[in-house]
Coordinates of C-alpha atoms and ligand atoms in Angstrom, one line a residue:
M947 CA -7.6 17.5 -10.1
S948 CA -10.6 15.5 -11.3
R949 CA -9.5 12.2 -12.6
G950 CA -12.5 10.6 -13.1
L951 CA -13.0 8.9 -9.8
S952 CA -16.3 10.8 -8.7
G953 CA -18.7 8.0 -7.4
R954 CA -16.2 5.0 -7.5
V955 CA -16.1 3.0 -4.4
A956 CA -12.8 2.4 -3.4
I957 CA -12.1 0.1 -0.6
V958 CA -8.7 1.1 1.3
S959 CA -6.7 -1.4 3.5
G960 CA -4.5 0.2 5.8
V961 CA -5.3 3.7 6.3
G962 CA -2.6 5.4 8.1
P963 CA -1.0 7.7 9.4
G964 CA 1.6 7.9 6.3
L965 CA 0.4 6.7 2.9
G966 CA -3.1 5.3 4.1
I967 CA -4.3 8.5 5.1
E968 CA -3.2 10.3 2.0
L969 CA -5.0 7.8 0.1
V970 CA -8.0 8.4 2.0
R971 CA -7.3 12.4 1.5
G972 CA -6.9 11.8 -2.5
L973 CA -10.0 9.4 -3.0
A974 CA -12.1 11.6 -0.9
R975 CA -11.2 14.8 -2.8
E976 CA -11.8 13.2 -6.3
G977 CA -15.5 12.5 -4.9
A978 CA -15.2 8.8 -4.5
R979 CA -17.1 6.9 -2.1
L980 CA -14.9 5.0 0.4
V981 CA -14.6 1.7 2.4
L982 CA -11.9 2.1 4.9
C983 CA -10.2 -0.8 7.1
D984 CA -7.6 -1.2 9.7
V985 CA -6.5 -3.3 12.4
D986 CA -5.7 -0.1 14.5
A987 CA -8.7 1.3 16.1
N988 CA -7.1 5.0 16.3
N989 CA -5.9 4.9 12.7
L990 CA -9.3 3.9 11.4
E991 CA -11.1 6.6 13.6
A992 CA -8.6 9.3 12.3
A993 CA -9.2 8.2 8.6
G994 CA -12.9 8.2 8.9
R995 CA -13.0 11.8 10.8
E996 CA -10.7 12.8 7.6
A997 CA -13.2 11.6 5.4
A998 CA -16.0 12.9 7.0
Q999 CA -14.4 16.3 7.1
L1000 CA -14.1 16.0 3.2
G1001 CA -17.5 15.3 2.7
A1002 CA -16.9 11.9 1.5
A1003 CA -19.4 8.9 1.9
H1004 CA -17.7 6.3 3.9
V1005 CA -18.1 2.9 5.9
E1006 CA -15.4 1.7 8.1
G1007 CA -14.3 -1.9 9.4
L1008 CA -12.0 -2.7 12.0
V1009 CA -10.5 -5.3 10.2
D1010 CA -7.5 -7.4 10.3
I1011 CA -6.6 -8.8 6.7
R1012 CA -4.9 -11.9 8.6
D1013 CA -8.6 -13.1 9.0
G1014 CA -10.1 -14.1 5.8
A1015 CA -13.7 -14.0 7.5
R1016 CA -13.4 -10.2 8.4
C1017 CA -12.3 -9.5 5.1
E1018 CA -15.2 -11.2 3.6
A1019 CA -17.5 -9.2 6.4
L1020 CA -15.7 -5.7 5.3
V1021 CA -16.8 -6.5 1.3
A1022 CA -20.4 -7.7 2.5
N1023 CA -20.7 -4.3 4.3
A1024 CA -19.3 -2.3 1.5
L1025 CA -21.8 -3.9 -0.7
A1026 CA -24.9 -3.4 1.6
A1027 CA -23.7 0.6 2.0
F1028 CA -22.8 1.2 -1.9
G1029 CA -23.9 -2.0 -4.0
R1030 CA -20.7 -2.1 -5.7
I1031 CA -16.9 -2.1 -5.4
D1032 CA -14.8 -0.2 -8.3
V1033 CA -11.5 0.0 -6.5
L1034 CA -9.4 -1.9 -4.0
V1035 CA -6.0 -0.3 -2.8
N1036 CA -3.8 -2.6 -0.6
D1037 CA -1.7 -0.7 1.4
A1038 CA -1.7 -2.3 5.0
F1039 CA 1.7 -4.0 5.8
L1040 CA 3.8 -5.2 8.3
A1041 CA 7.6 -5.3 8.5
E1042 CA 9.8 -7.2 10.9
A1043 CA 12.7 -5.7 13.0
P1044 CA 15.6 -5.5 11.1
A1045 CA 17.7 -8.9 11.2
T1046 CA 19.8 -11.0 8.7
F1047 CA 18.2 -14.2 7.4
E1048 CA 20.6 -16.1 9.7
D1049 CA 19.5 -14.3 12.8
A1050 CA 15.7 -13.9 12.1
S1051 CA 13.3 -16.2 13.4
L1052 CA 11.4 -18.0 10.5
G1053 CA 8.2 -17.5 12.4
D1054 CA 8.9 -13.6 12.1
W1055 CA 9.1 -13.7 8.5
Q1056 CA 6.1 -16.0 8.2
A1057 CA 4.1 -13.3 10.2
V1058 CA 5.2 -10.6 7.7
A1059 CA 4.3 -12.5 4.8
D1060 CA 0.8 -13.5 6.6
V1061 CA -0.2 -9.4 6.2
N1062 CA 1.9 -8.6 3.0
L1063 CA 1.2 -11.2 0.8
W1064 CA -1.6 -13.5 2.2
G1065 CA -3.7 -10.4 3.8
T1066 CA -3.6 -8.8 0.4
L1067 CA -4.7 -12.0 -1.3
R1068 CA -7.5 -12.3 1.2
M1069 CA -8.7 -9.0 0.6
I1070 CA -8.5 -9.6 -3.2
K1071 CA -10.3 -13.0 -3.0
A1072 CA -13.0 -11.4 -0.7
A1073 CA -13.5 -8.4 -3.3
L1074 CA -13.1 -10.4 -6.5
P1075 CA -16.7 -11.2 -7.1
A1076 CA -17.6 -7.5 -6.5
L1077 CA -14.9 -6.3 -9.0
K1078 CA -15.8 -8.8 -11.7
R1079 CA -19.5 -7.4 -11.7
A1080 CA -18.1 -3.8 -12.0
G1081 CA -16.8 -4.7 -15.4
D1082 CA -14.3 -1.9 -15.0
A1083 CA -12.3 -2.3 -12.0
C1084 CA -8.9 -1.9 -10.8
I1085 CA -6.8 -3.3 -7.9
V1086 CA -3.5 -1.3 -6.6
N1087 CA -1.2 -3.1 -4.5
V1088 CA 1.5 -0.8 -2.7
N1089 CA 4.9 -2.9 -2.9
T1090 CA 8.3 -1.1 -2.3
H1091 CA 11.2 -0.4 -4.5
G1092 CA 12.9 -2.6 -1.8
V1093 CA 12.1 -5.8 -4.0
E1094 CA 14.8 -4.7 -6.3
R1095 CA 17.0 -2.4 -4.0
L1096 CA 18.0 -5.1 -1.7
D1097 CA 18.7 -4.4 1.9
R1098 CA 20.7 -7.0 4.1
E1099 CA 18.3 -6.7 7.0
F1100 CA 14.7 -6.9 5.6
G1101 CA 14.8 -10.0 3.6
G1102 CA 11.3 -11.3 5.4
Y1103 CA 9.6 -8.0 4.2
T1104 CA 11.0 -7.8 0.8
A1105 CA 10.4 -11.4 0.0
S1106 CA 6.7 -11.0 1.0
K1107 CA 6.7 -7.8 -1.2
A1108 CA 8.6 -9.5 -4.0
A1109 CA 5.9 -12.6 -3.9
L1110 CA 3.4 -9.9 -4.2
A1111 CA 5.2 -8.4 -7.1
H1112 CA 4.9 -11.5 -9.0
L1113 CA 1.5 -12.0 -7.9
T1114 CA 0.4 -8.6 -9.2
R1115 CA 1.6 -9.5 -12.6
H1116 CA -0.1 -12.9 -12.3
L1117 CA -3.3 -11.8 -11.3
A1118 CA -3.5 -8.9 -14.2
R1119 CA -2.9 -11.5 -16.6
E1120 CA -5.8 -13.5 -15.0
F1121 CA -8.2 -10.9 -14.6
G1122 CA -7.8 -9.0 -17.6
P1123 CA -10.7 -10.4 -19.5
F1124 CA -13.0 -9.3 -16.4
G1125 CA -12.0 -5.9 -17.2
I1126 CA -9.9 -5.7 -14.0
R1127 CA -6.6 -3.9 -13.7
V1128 CA -4.0 -5.0 -11.3
N1129 CA -0.7 -2.8 -10.9
G1130 CA 1.8 -2.2 -8.1
V1131 CA 3.1 1.2 -6.8
H1132 CA 6.7 0.9 -5.6
P1133 CA 7.8 3.5 -3.2
G1134 CA 11.2 4.2 -1.9
P1135 CA 11.5 5.8 1.6
M1136 CA 8.7 8.0 2.1
D1137 CA 9.4 11.6 3.5
G1138 CA 6.8 11.5 6.1
E1139 CA 6.3 11.5 10.1
P1140 CA 6.6 7.5 10.9
R1141 CA 9.8 7.7 8.7
R1142 CA 11.3 10.6 10.5
R1143 CA 10.5 9.0 13.9
H1144 CA 12.0 5.7 12.7
L1145 CA 15.2 7.5 11.1
A1146 CA 15.6 9.3 14.6
T1147 CA 15.8 5.9 16.6
I1148 CA 18.2 4.3 14.2
A1149 CA 20.2 7.6 14.1
A1150 CA 20.3 7.5 18.2
E1151 CA 21.2 3.5 17.9
L1152 CA 24.0 4.3 15.5
G1153 CA 25.2 7.1 17.4
T1154 CA 24.8 9.6 14.5
S1155 CA 22.0 12.2 13.9
F1156 CA 18.8 12.3 12.2
E1157 CA 20.0 15.0 9.6
V1158 CA 22.9 12.9 8.7
L1159 CA 21.0 9.8 8.1
D1160 CA 18.3 12.0 5.9
A1161 CA 21.1 13.6 3.8
E1162 CA 22.5 10.4 2.9
A1163 CA 18.9 9.0 1.7
R1164 CA 18.4 12.2 -0.1
G1165 CA 21.7 11.9 -1.7
R1166 CA 20.7 8.3 -3.1
T1167 CA 17.9 9.6 -5.4
S1168 CA 18.5 11.3 -8.7
L1169 CA 16.0 14.2 -7.8
G1170 CA 17.6 15.0 -4.4
F1171 CA 14.4 14.6 -2.4
L1172 CA 12.4 11.5 -1.2
A1173 CA 8.8 11.2 -2.4
T1174 CA 6.2 12.1 0.3
P1175 CA 3.1 10.1 0.9
A1176 CA 1.0 12.8 -1.0
D1177 CA 3.4 11.8 -4.1
V1178 CA 3.0 8.1 -3.8
A1179 CA -1.0 8.6 -3.4
D1180 CA -1.0 10.4 -6.6
A1181 CA 0.6 7.4 -8.3
V1182 CA -2.0 5.2 -7.1
L1183 CA -5.0 7.4 -8.1
F1184 CA -3.6 7.5 -11.6
L1185 CA -3.5 3.8 -11.7
A1186 CA -7.0 3.7 -10.2
S1187 CA -8.2 6.3 -13.0
P1188 CA -9.4 6.0 -16.5
A1189 CA -6.5 7.7 -17.7
A1190 CA -4.8 4.3 -16.9
R1191 CA -7.3 2.3 -18.7
A1192 CA -4.6 0.4 -20.8
I1193 CA -2.1 -0.4 -17.9
T1194 CA -2.2 -3.4 -16.2
G1195 CA 0.4 -5.9 -14.7
Q1196 CA 2.8 -2.6 -13.9
A1197 CA 5.2 -1.8 -11.3
L1198 CA 5.3 2.1 -11.1
Y1199 CA 8.5 3.1 -9.1
V1200 CA 8.0 6.3 -7.0
D1201 CA 11.4 6.8 -5.2
G1202 CA 12.6 10.0 -6.8
G1203 CA 14.8 8.2 -8.8
E1204 CA 16.7 6.1 -6.5
W1205 CA 16.2 2.8 -8.1
F1206 CA 16.1 2.3 -12.0
H1207 CA 13.8 -0.8 -12.6
Ligands
LIG2463 N1 6.8 4.0 4.9 C1 7.8 4.0 3.6 O1 8.8 4.6 3.6 C2 7.5 2.9 3.0 C3 8.4 2.5 1.8 C4 8.2 1.7 0.7 C5 6.8 1.1 1.0 N2 6.1 1.4 1.6 C6 4.8 0.8 1.5 O2 3.8 1.6 1.7 C7 2.6 1.1 2.5 C8 2.2 2.3 3.4 O3 3.5 2.3 4.2 P1 3.1 3.6 5.6 O4 4.5 3.4 6.1 O5 2.7 4.9 5.0 O6 2.0 2.9 6.3 P2 0.6 3.7 6.5 O7 0.8 4.7 7.5 O8 -0.3 3.8 5.3 O9 0.0 2.7 7.6 C9 -0.2 1.1 7.0 C10 -1.6 0.8 8.1 O10 -1.4 -0.9 7.9 C11 -2.3 -1.3 8.9 N3 -2.2 -2.6 9.1 C12 -1.2 -3.3 9.9 N4 -1.3 -4.7 9.8 C13 -2.8 -4.7 9.3 C14 -3.4 -5.9 9.3 N5 -3.3 -7.1 9.6 N6 -5.0 -5.5 9.1 C15 -5.4 -4.3 8.7 N7 -4.4 -3.3 8.8 C16 -3.1 -3.5 9.1 C17 -1.8 -0.1 10.2 O11 -2.5 -0.5 11.3 C18 -1.4 0.9 9.4 O12 -2.6 2.0 9.8 C19 2.9 -0.3 2.8 O13 2.5 -1.2 1.9 C20 4.3 -0.3 2.7 O14 4.8 -1.5 2.6 C21 6.2 2.1 3.0

């Protein structure tokens, strides 16, 4: 499908192996030029291979988004390679081990916020001058439906993402006059390999089976199935495309109708 993203230069922070790699595939198929970054060399290499196989012009940066200087260096490399930046997709994230607030260490919550909130803001800060020059640019922050559908044990992760949801609206307001749209995509649990492995571990801990937990999760949705990473990537691509030219400051929930926002 052609969404009008051909030739656009898109940065993706966090490129795999779930949603990140699907974003790379989707943007590459659209003919976008890609700037890939990740803190994990294996994930970065796999994403670069995939982009090359799909014929996408791309550059790669081994970047930890907790380091502002590395974010700035990535943007400089992108500009050296392509001369412009049109799209920034913030996908990289960290989640703490499940624990209540009472049991969790505040250091763990801070570490999570340093990636999900501050890391995302570092990327936006670094890319902002180039996005302003593009004149018709957009930022998509990958969030979670967990900012509304609260869980007892992931408060650090959801608090960092809730702050990001607020800043998505704030930055939409601030950057609108520069022609920069800012939106959030809020997935529910995505039906991919990472979740399957995670659920199998939890099932073993709880003395139940993957199938039971999986059926429960599907049963909570209206549509009876979980969105896949490819479904969520489609929503990101839509928001990044000219078809969404009048949409900014919005949260798009992609969770099979589990949570009504
Ligand atoms: N997996 C789910 O079911 C789910 C549900 C709701 C929301 N989300 C959100 O979707 C997004 C993608 O999740 P996913 O599970 O598909 O992950 P993913 O497969 O897209 O991988 C995320 C990548 O982020 C990278 N990363 C982590 N810390 C980094 C750092 N400091 N600097 C640079 N890169 C870093 C990791 O190495 C990894 O490659 C996240 O923002 C997450 O919060 C995921």
